C-alpha angles and dihedrals in degrees: 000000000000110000115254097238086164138061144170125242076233091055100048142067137194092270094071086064086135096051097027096035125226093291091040091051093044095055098043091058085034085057094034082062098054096248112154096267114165098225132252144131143264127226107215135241090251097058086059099052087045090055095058088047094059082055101265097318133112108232130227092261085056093049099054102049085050093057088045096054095043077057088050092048086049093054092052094044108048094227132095133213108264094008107157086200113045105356131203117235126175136176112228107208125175126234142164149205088268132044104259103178113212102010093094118129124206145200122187129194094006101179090054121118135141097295094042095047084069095045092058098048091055088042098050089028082220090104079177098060089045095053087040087055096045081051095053095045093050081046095052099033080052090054106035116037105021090031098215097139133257095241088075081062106044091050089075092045089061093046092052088050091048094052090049099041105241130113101201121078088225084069091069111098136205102273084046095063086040087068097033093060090047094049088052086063096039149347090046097037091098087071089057096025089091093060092052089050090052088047088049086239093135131015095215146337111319098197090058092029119065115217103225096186101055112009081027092061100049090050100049086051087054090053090053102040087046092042090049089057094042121015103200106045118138108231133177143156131248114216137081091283086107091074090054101086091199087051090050088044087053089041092059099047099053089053106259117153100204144024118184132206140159119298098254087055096051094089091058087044094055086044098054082031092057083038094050092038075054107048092038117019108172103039102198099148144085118215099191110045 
């Protein structure tokens, strides 16, 4: 019988403290008693300790409990991941058999990106408090899962505070964590990059190096998909991809007609542009679909 490595809050009780750990087992009994409790679920103990036996990896038999029992929140709560219309949300918070003060991590907001941002600012009509949720989660995720530190983060914060005169984090406005989200995935990301290359994260610079593998992927399939309806549209990419002679190479072959880049980069481009026209000149092709 395949081991149980997920539970409920409505499945547990405040006798399974050593699988549960002391928060899971709180909130199942919390929930047996009938207290308010917004529903969720607890990976065990022993998932963890699996975990660090596969070499710090979930398995596949971990995997898939956990995307049945997101299925299974869903369900109760009437909300999906993603969802444009009435999206799920959750907090992820660590625990443990024994009471460790000051060692809990902590994810907020976990569902928000980009589209369901907006939708929670129209939602909530407080377009302030959204963007400033969307902030904290790429702040937490930053910190906690891929453990490149906050003050990378709240650099910019302060910079922000500084250009607009204030000193208080309330003073920042809507438009301001706009920018500041934004600025976390791109324009700032040269002042924390460095952490993520120590940590082997990433390899080098996204925004000048196409990943051909994942972004590269996507795009090659729009160029399929446009290309399919219109034959003869003309597509391309912004961005500095255009100074990264292996990005321009991958560019041309998937059928792409421009890449842009900043002025000082466009005689590397026309030189990777002249190399890739040369080693496939009729770039038909796509090496990815």
């Amino acid at each position: 019988m395949a081991t149980k490595f997920l539970y409920l809050f409505s499945e547990g009780n405040a006798n399974m403290r050593d699988l549960l750990g002391g928060k899971g087992a709180n909130l199942a009994e919390m929930t047996n008693i009938g207290m308010p409790v917004p529903q969720g679920f607890t990976i065990t103990t022993e998932a963890c300790t699996q975990y660090y036996e596969d070499g710090e990896k979930i398995n596949d038999e971990i995997q898939a409990q956990i995307m049945e029992y997101i299925d299974k929140l869903e369900k109760i709560t009437g909300k999906k991941f993603g969802d444009l219309e009435n999206p799920l949300l959750v907090s992820v918070r660590s625990g443990a058999r024994a009471s460790m003060p000051g060692m809990m991590d902590t994810i907020l907001n976990l569902g928000l990106n980009e589209q369901v941002v907006e939708v929670i600012a129209k939602q909530s009509n407080n377009p302030r408090w959204a963007w400033d949720c969307y902030r904290r989660f790429i702040q937490m995720y930053s910190d906690v899962v891929m453990e490149v530190g906050k003050k990378y983060f709240e650099q910019l914060i302060d910079e922000m505070k500084e250009k607009k005169g204030v000193t208080q984090d309330v003073d920042l406005d809507a438009n301001d964590l706009t920018q500041l989200v934004f600025g976390f995935s791109r324009d700032d990301a040269g002042k924390f990059l460095d952490a993520y290359y120590e940590k082997k994260i990433y390899e080098s610079d996204p925004f000048a190096r196409l990943d051909q593998h994942g972004v590269g992927r996507l795009i090659a399939n729009a160029c399929r998909w446009g290309r399919s309806t219109n034959p003869g549209v003309h597509l391309g990419i912004c961005g500095e991809h255009g100074g990264d002679p292996s990005s321009v190479m991958f560019c041309h072959d998937i059928g792409l007609d421009y890449v842009s880049c900043s002025p000082f980069r466009v005689p590397i481009a026309r030189l990777a542009a002249a190399q890739a026209a040369i080693a496939n000149p009729r770039a038909t092709d796509n090496k990815l679909s």
